[in-house]
Coordinates of C-alpha atoms in Angstrom, one line a residue:
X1 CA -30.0 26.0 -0.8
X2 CA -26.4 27.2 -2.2
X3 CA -24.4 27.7 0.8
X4 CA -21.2 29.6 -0.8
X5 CA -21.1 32.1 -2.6
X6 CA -21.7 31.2 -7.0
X7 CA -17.5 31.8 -7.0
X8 CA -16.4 29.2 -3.8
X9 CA -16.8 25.5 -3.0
X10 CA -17.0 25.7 0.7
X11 CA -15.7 21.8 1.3
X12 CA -15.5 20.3 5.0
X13 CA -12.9 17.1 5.3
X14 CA -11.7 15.2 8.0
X15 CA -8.4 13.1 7.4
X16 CA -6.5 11.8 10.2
X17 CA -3.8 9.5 8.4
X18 CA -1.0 10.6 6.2
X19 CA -2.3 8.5 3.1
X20 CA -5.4 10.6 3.9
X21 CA -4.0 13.8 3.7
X22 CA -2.7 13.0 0.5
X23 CA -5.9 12.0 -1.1
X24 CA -7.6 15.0 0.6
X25 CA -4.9 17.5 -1.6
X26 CA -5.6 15.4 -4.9
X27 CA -9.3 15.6 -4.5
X28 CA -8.9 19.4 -3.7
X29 CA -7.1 20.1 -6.8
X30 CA -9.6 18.3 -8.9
X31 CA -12.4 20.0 -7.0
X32 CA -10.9 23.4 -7.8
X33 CA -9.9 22.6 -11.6
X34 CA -13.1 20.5 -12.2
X35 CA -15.9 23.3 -10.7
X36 CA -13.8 26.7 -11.4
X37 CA -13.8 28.1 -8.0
X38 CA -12.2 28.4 -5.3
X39 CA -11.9 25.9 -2.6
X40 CA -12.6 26.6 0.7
X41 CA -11.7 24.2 3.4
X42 CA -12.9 23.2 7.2
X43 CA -11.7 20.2 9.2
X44 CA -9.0 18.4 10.1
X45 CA -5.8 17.6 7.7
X46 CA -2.1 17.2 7.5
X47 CA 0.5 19.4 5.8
X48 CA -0.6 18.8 2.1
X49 CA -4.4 20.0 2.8
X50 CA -2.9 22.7 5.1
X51 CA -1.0 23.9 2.3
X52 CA -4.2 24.3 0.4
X53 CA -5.5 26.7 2.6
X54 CA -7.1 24.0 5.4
X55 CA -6.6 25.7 9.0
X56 CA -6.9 22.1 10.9
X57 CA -8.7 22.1 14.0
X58 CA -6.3 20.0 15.7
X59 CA -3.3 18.1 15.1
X60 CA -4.2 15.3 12.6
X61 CA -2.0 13.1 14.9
X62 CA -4.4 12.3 17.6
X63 CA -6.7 10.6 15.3
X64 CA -4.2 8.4 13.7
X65 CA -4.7 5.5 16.0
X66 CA -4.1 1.9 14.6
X67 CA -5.1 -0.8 17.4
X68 CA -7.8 -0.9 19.8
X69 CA -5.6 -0.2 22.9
X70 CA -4.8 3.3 21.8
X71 CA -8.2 4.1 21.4
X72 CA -9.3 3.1 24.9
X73 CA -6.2 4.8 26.2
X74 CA -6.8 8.3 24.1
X75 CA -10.9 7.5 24.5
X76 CA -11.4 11.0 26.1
X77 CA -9.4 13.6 24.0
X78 CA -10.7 11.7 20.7
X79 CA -14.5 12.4 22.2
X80 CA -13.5 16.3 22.4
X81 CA -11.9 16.4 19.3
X82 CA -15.0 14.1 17.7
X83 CA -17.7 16.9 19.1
X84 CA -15.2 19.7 18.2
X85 CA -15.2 18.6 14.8
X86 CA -18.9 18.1 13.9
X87 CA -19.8 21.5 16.0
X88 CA -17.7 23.6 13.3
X89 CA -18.3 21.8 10.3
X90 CA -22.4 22.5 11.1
X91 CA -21.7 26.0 12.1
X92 CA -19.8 26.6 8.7
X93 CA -22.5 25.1 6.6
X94 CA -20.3 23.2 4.0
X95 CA -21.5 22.6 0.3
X96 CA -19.9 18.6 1.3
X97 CA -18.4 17.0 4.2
X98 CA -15.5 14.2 2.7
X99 CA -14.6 12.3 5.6
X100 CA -11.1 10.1 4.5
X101 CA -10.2 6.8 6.1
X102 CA -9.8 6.6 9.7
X103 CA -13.0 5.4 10.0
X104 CA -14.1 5.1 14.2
X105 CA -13.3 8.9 14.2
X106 CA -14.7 9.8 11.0
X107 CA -18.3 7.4 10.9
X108 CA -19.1 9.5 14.0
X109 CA -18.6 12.9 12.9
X110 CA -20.8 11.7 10.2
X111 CA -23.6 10.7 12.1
X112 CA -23.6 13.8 14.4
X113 CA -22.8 15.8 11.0
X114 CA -26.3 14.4 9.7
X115 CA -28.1 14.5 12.8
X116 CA -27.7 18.5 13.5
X117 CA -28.0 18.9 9.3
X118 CA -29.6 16.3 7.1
X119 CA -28.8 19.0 4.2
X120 CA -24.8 18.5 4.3
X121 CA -24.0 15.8 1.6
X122 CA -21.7 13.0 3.1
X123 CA -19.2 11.6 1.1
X124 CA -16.5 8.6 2.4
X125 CA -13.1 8.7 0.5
X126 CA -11.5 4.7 1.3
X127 CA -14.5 2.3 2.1
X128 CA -14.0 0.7 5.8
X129 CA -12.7 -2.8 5.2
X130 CA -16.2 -4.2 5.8
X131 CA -15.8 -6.8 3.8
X132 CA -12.6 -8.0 6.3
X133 CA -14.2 -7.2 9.5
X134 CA -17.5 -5.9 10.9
X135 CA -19.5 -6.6 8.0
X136 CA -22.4 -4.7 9.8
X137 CA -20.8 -1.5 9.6
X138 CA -21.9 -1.3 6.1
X139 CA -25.8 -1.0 6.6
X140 CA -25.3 0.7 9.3
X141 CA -23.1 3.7 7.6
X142 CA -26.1 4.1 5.1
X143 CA -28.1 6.6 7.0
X144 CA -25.6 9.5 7.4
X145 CA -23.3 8.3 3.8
X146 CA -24.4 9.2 0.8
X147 CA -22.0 7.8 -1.2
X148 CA -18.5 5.8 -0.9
X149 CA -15.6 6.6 -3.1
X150 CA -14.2 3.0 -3.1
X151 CA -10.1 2.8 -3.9
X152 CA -10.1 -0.8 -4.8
X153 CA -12.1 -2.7 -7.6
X154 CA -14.3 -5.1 -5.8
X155 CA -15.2 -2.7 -3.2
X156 CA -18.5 -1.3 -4.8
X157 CA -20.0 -4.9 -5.2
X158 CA -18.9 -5.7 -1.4
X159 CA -20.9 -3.1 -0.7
X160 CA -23.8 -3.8 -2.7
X161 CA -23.6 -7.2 -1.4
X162 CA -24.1 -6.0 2.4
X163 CA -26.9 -3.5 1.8
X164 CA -24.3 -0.5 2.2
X165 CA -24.4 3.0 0.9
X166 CA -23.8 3.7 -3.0
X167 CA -20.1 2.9 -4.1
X168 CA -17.9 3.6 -7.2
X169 CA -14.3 2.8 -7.6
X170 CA -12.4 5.9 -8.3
X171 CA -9.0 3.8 -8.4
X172 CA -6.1 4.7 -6.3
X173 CA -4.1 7.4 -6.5
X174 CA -1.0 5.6 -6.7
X175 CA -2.0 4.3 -10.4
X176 CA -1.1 7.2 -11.8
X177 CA 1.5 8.9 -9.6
X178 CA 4.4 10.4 -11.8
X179 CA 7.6 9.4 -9.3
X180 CA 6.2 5.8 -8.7
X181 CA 5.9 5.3 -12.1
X182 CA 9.7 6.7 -12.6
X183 CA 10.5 4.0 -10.0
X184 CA 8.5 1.3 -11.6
X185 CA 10.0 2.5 -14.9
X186 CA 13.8 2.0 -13.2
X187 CA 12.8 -1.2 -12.0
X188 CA 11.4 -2.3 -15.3
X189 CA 15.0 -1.2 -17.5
X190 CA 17.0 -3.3 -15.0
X191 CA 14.4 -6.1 -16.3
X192 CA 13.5 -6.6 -12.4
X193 CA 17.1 -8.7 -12.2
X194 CA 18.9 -8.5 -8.5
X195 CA 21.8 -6.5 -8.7
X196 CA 25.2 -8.1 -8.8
X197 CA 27.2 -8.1 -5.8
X198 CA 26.0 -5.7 -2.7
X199 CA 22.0 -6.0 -2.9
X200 CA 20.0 -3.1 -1.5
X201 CA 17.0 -4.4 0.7
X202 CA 13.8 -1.8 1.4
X203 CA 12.9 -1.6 5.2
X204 CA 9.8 -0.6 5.9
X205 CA 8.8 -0.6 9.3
X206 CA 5.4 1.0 9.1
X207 CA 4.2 4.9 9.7
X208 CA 2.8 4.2 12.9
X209 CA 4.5 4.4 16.4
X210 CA 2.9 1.2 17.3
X211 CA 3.9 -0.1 14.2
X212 CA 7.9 0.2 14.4
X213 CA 7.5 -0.2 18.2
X214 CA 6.4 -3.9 17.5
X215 CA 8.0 -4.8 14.2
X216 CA 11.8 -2.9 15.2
X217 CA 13.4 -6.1 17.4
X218 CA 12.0 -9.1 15.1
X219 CA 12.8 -7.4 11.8
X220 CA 16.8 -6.5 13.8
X221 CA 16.8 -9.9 14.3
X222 CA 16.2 -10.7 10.4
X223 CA 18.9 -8.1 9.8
X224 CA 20.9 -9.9 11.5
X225 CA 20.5 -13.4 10.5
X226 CA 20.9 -12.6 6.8
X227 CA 24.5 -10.8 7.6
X228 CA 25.3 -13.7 9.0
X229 CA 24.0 -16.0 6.7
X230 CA 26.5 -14.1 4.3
X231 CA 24.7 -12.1 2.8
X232 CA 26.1 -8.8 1.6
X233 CA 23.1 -6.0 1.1
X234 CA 22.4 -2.1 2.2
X235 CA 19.3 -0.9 4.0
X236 CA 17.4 2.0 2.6
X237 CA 14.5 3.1 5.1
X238 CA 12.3 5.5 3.9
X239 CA 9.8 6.8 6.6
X240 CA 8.1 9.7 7.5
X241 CA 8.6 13.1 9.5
X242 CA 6.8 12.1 12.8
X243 CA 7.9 8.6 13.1
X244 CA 11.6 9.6 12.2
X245 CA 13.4 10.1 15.8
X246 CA 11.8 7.0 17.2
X247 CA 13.2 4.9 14.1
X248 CA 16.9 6.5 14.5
X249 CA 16.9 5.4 17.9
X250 CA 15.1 2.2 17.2
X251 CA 17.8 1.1 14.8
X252 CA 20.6 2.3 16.1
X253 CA 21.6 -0.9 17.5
X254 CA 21.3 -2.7 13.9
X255 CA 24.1 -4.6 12.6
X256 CA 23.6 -3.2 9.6
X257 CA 23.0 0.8 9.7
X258 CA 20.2 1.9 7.6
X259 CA 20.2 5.0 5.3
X260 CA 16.9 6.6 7.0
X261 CA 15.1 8.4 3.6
X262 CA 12.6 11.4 4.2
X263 CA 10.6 12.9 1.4
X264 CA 8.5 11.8 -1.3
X265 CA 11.9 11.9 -3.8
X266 CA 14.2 10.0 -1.9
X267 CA 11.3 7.5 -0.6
X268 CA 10.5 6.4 -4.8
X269 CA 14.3 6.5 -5.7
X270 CA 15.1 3.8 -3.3
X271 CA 12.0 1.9 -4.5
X272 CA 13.5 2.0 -8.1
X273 CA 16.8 1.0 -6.5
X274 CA 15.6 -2.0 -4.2
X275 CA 16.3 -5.5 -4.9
X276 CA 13.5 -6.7 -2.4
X277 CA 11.3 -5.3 0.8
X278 CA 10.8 -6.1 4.2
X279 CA 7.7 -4.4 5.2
X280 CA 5.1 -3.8 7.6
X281 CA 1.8 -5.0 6.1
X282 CA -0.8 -1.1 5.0
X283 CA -1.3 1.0 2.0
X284 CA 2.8 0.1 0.9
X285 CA 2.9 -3.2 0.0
X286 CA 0.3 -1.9 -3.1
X287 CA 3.2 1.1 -3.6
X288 CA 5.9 -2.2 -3.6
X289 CA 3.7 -3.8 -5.8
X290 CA 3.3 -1.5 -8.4
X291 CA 6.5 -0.2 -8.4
X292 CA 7.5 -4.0 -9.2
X293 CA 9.9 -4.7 -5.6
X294 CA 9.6 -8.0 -4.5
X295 CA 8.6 -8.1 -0.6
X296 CA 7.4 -10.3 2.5
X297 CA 4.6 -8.5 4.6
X298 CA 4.9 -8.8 8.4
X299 CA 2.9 -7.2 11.4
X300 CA 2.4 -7.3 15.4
X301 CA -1.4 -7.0 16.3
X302 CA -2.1 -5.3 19.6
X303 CA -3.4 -7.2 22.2
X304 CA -6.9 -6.3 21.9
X305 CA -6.7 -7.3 18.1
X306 CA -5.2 -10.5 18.8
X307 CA -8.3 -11.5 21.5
X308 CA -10.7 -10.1 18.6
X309 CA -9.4 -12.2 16.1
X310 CA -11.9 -14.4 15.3
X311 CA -14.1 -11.6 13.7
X312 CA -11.7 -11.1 10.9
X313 CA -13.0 -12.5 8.0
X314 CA -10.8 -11.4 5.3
X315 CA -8.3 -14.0 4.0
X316 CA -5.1 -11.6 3.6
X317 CA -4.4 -8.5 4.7
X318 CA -1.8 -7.2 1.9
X319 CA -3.7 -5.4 -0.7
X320 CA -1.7 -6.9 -3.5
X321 CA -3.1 -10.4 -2.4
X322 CA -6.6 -9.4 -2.2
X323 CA -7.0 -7.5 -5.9
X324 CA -5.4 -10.5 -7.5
X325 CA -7.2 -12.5 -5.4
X326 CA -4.2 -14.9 -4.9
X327 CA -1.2 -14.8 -2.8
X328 CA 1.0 -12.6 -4.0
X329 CA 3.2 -11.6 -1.3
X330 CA 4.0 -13.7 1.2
X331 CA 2.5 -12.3 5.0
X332 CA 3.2 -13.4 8.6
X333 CA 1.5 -12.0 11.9
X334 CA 2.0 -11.8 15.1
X335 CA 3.8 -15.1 16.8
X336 CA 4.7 -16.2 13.0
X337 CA 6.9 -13.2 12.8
X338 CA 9.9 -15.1 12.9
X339 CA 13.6 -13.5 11.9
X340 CA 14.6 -17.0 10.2
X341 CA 11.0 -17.3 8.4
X342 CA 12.0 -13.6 7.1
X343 CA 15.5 -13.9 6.3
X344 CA 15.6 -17.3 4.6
X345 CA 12.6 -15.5 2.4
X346 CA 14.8 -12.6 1.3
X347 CA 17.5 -14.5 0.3
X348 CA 15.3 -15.9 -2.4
X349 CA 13.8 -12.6 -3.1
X350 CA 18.0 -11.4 -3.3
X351 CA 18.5 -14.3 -6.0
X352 CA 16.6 -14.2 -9.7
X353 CA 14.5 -17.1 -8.2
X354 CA 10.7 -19.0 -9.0
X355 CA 9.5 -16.7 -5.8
X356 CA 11.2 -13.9 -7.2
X357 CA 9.5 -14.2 -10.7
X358 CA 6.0 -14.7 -9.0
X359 CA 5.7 -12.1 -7.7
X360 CA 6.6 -9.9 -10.6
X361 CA 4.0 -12.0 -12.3
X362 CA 1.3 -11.2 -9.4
X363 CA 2.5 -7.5 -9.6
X364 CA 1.1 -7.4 -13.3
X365 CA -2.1 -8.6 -12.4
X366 CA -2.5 -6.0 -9.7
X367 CA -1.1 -3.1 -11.6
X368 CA -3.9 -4.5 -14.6
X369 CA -6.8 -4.3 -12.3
X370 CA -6.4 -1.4 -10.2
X371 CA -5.8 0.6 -13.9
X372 CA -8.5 3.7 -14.6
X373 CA -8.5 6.0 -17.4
X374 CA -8.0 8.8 -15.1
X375 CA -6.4 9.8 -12.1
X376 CA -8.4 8.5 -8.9
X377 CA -8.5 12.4 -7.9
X378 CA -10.6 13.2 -11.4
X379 CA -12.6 10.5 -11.2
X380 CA -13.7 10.8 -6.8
X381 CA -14.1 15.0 -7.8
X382 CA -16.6 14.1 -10.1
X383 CA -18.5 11.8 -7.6
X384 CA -18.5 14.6 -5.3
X385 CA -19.7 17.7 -7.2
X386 CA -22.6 15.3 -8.8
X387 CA -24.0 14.8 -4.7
X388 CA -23.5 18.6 -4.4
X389 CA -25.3 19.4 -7.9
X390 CA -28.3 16.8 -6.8
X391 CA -28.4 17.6 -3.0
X392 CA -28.9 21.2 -4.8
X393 CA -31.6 20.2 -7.5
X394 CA -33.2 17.9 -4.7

């Protein structure tokens, strides 16, 4: 049954994070360019697919929730904003529901998605980390998924592996993005050599109030062990809009005063500027990566994280390390983030040192193997209007 009219592509998505949102506008775009109509959008989305025409349904906010405390805590409004969601996606009748990252919110608008309308086609944009954790997840997402657009390279056969829905790797976005590029470009015309004098050190806190909650006091503490230590360097701390008060005021105390960056331009100038990173361990250490800054990876588990430890079966959790499938970037967690572990570490990122060079060397390797001939956009648009086209035919 076509449920537009023959001129509109009537898409639902669901994107709770801010690397979601940004997928969500790329696919959009390809959508539109790749079908010739117009897109029309339902769901839930940040300021790039609101700016495509997406009235969210709620504040994309309240579904960004990294660590299981926050979920128990927010437990109720995420259940009215979960039934919320699937009731007006059904009512609209969607040609496709994408549903990106943030999956214990999004797997269950799925599933109540499919069990009011077994005709919607249900695409996932960013496989669940099934192959790090919860491994069951994967045959159990295969009755309301249709198909996984996967944004690394071993994903698909992961899948395969643990009898989960279809999967094809669509690449990530940031493969071919033009200003990370530019700043990979500036890094590669310096010939990746520290700066003389004054170094300039990325901080990198994370995007999450949890995160810079947790990582602001150790990674002062770094801050301050390397200016005493001697060592003469500039901070440059790009972050984003809602996380940007509680930064100010969570480094105001800082021996050294950041320059507090926000905004995609200023964010990939400092990364073509940066002698090394300090950063919090998500989606940005693969931006660090492939714009060629060396970096050590920390991060503070909640408590309820730390107690479930044991189910984590993935060896790294820095997304360089695992599409090299070596250690690229050094990573510490919870009690082993340790200010003189970090700042004895940047000192040999600040000097043109063996660590220094292998990483560059690792960087190669993941910028080789997360390569596709076309933007991940192109190639996930494609995916999608194929499970419309045969949902259609079928």
């Amino acid at each position: 049954m076509t449920r537009t009219s023959a001129k509109t592509l009537r898409i639902a998505v669901v994107a709770g994070e801010e690397s979601g949102d940004i997928l969500g506008a790329d696919l959009v775009d390809a959508l539109q360019k790749q079908s010739g109509k117009v897109v029309d959008l339902i769901g839930v989305g940040g300021s790039r697919l609101q700016a495509r025409g997406l009235n969210t349904l709620f504040d994309p906010d309240i579904i960004a929730i990294m660590g299981l405390s926050a979920v128990v805590r927010d437990l109720p409004r995420l259940l009215h904003n979960l039934n919320k969601t699937a009731k007006a996606i059904v009512e609209a009748k969607p040609d496709c529901l994408i549903t990106i990252d943030s999956p214990a919110f999004n797997m269950r608008v799925a599933k109540k998605v499919r069990a009011h309308d077994p005709a919607i086609p249900i695409i996932k944009y960013v496989c669940p980390s099934v192959w790090a954790w919860g491994e069951g997840r994967a045959v159990r997402m295969r009755p309301f998924t249709d198909h996984v657009l996967c944004l690394l390279p071993f994903e698909p056969e992961e899948l395969q592996r643990l009898k989960g829905p279809k999967g094809t790797f669509v690449g990530h976005r940031l493969s071919h993005d033009k200003e990370l590029s530019r700043a990979a470009s500036r890094q590669k015309r310096r010939k990746h050599k520290v700066s003389d004098g004054r170094k300039t050190l990325l901080v990198l806190p994370g995007s999450r109030r949890s995160e810079v909650s947790a990582l602001a006091d150790p990674f002062r503490e770094t801050i301050t062990l390397l200016q005493q230590r001697g060592q003469d360097f500039r901070i440059l701390m790009p972050t984003v809009p809602r996380v940007q008060a509680l930064v100010r005021s969570a480094t105001a105390n800082w021996p050294v005063q950041p320059e507090i960056l926000v905004g995609d331009e200023a964010k990939w100038q400092a990364f073509g500027a940066a002698d090394a990173a300090l950063a919090a361990s998500g989606t940005v250490t693969l931006e660090l990566a492939l714009a060629g800054v060396p970096t050590v990876v920390a991060y503070k588990a909640d408590r309820l994280w730390r107690m479930l430890g044991a189910i984590i079966r993935v060896w790294s959790a820095s997304l360089p390390n695992l599409i090299a499938d070596r250690v690229v970037m050094p990573e510490y967690f919870n009690e082993f983030v340790r200010p003189g572990l970090l700042a004895r570490h940047i000192e040999a990122l600040f000097n043109n040192s063996h660590e220094r060079s292998a990483q560059l060397a690792g960087f190669a390797e993941v910028s080789r193997r997360m390569k596709t001939k076309r933007p991940a956009g192109e190639i996930a648009a494609a995916v999608v209007l194929a499970e419309i086209d045969g949902r259609r035919a079928g």
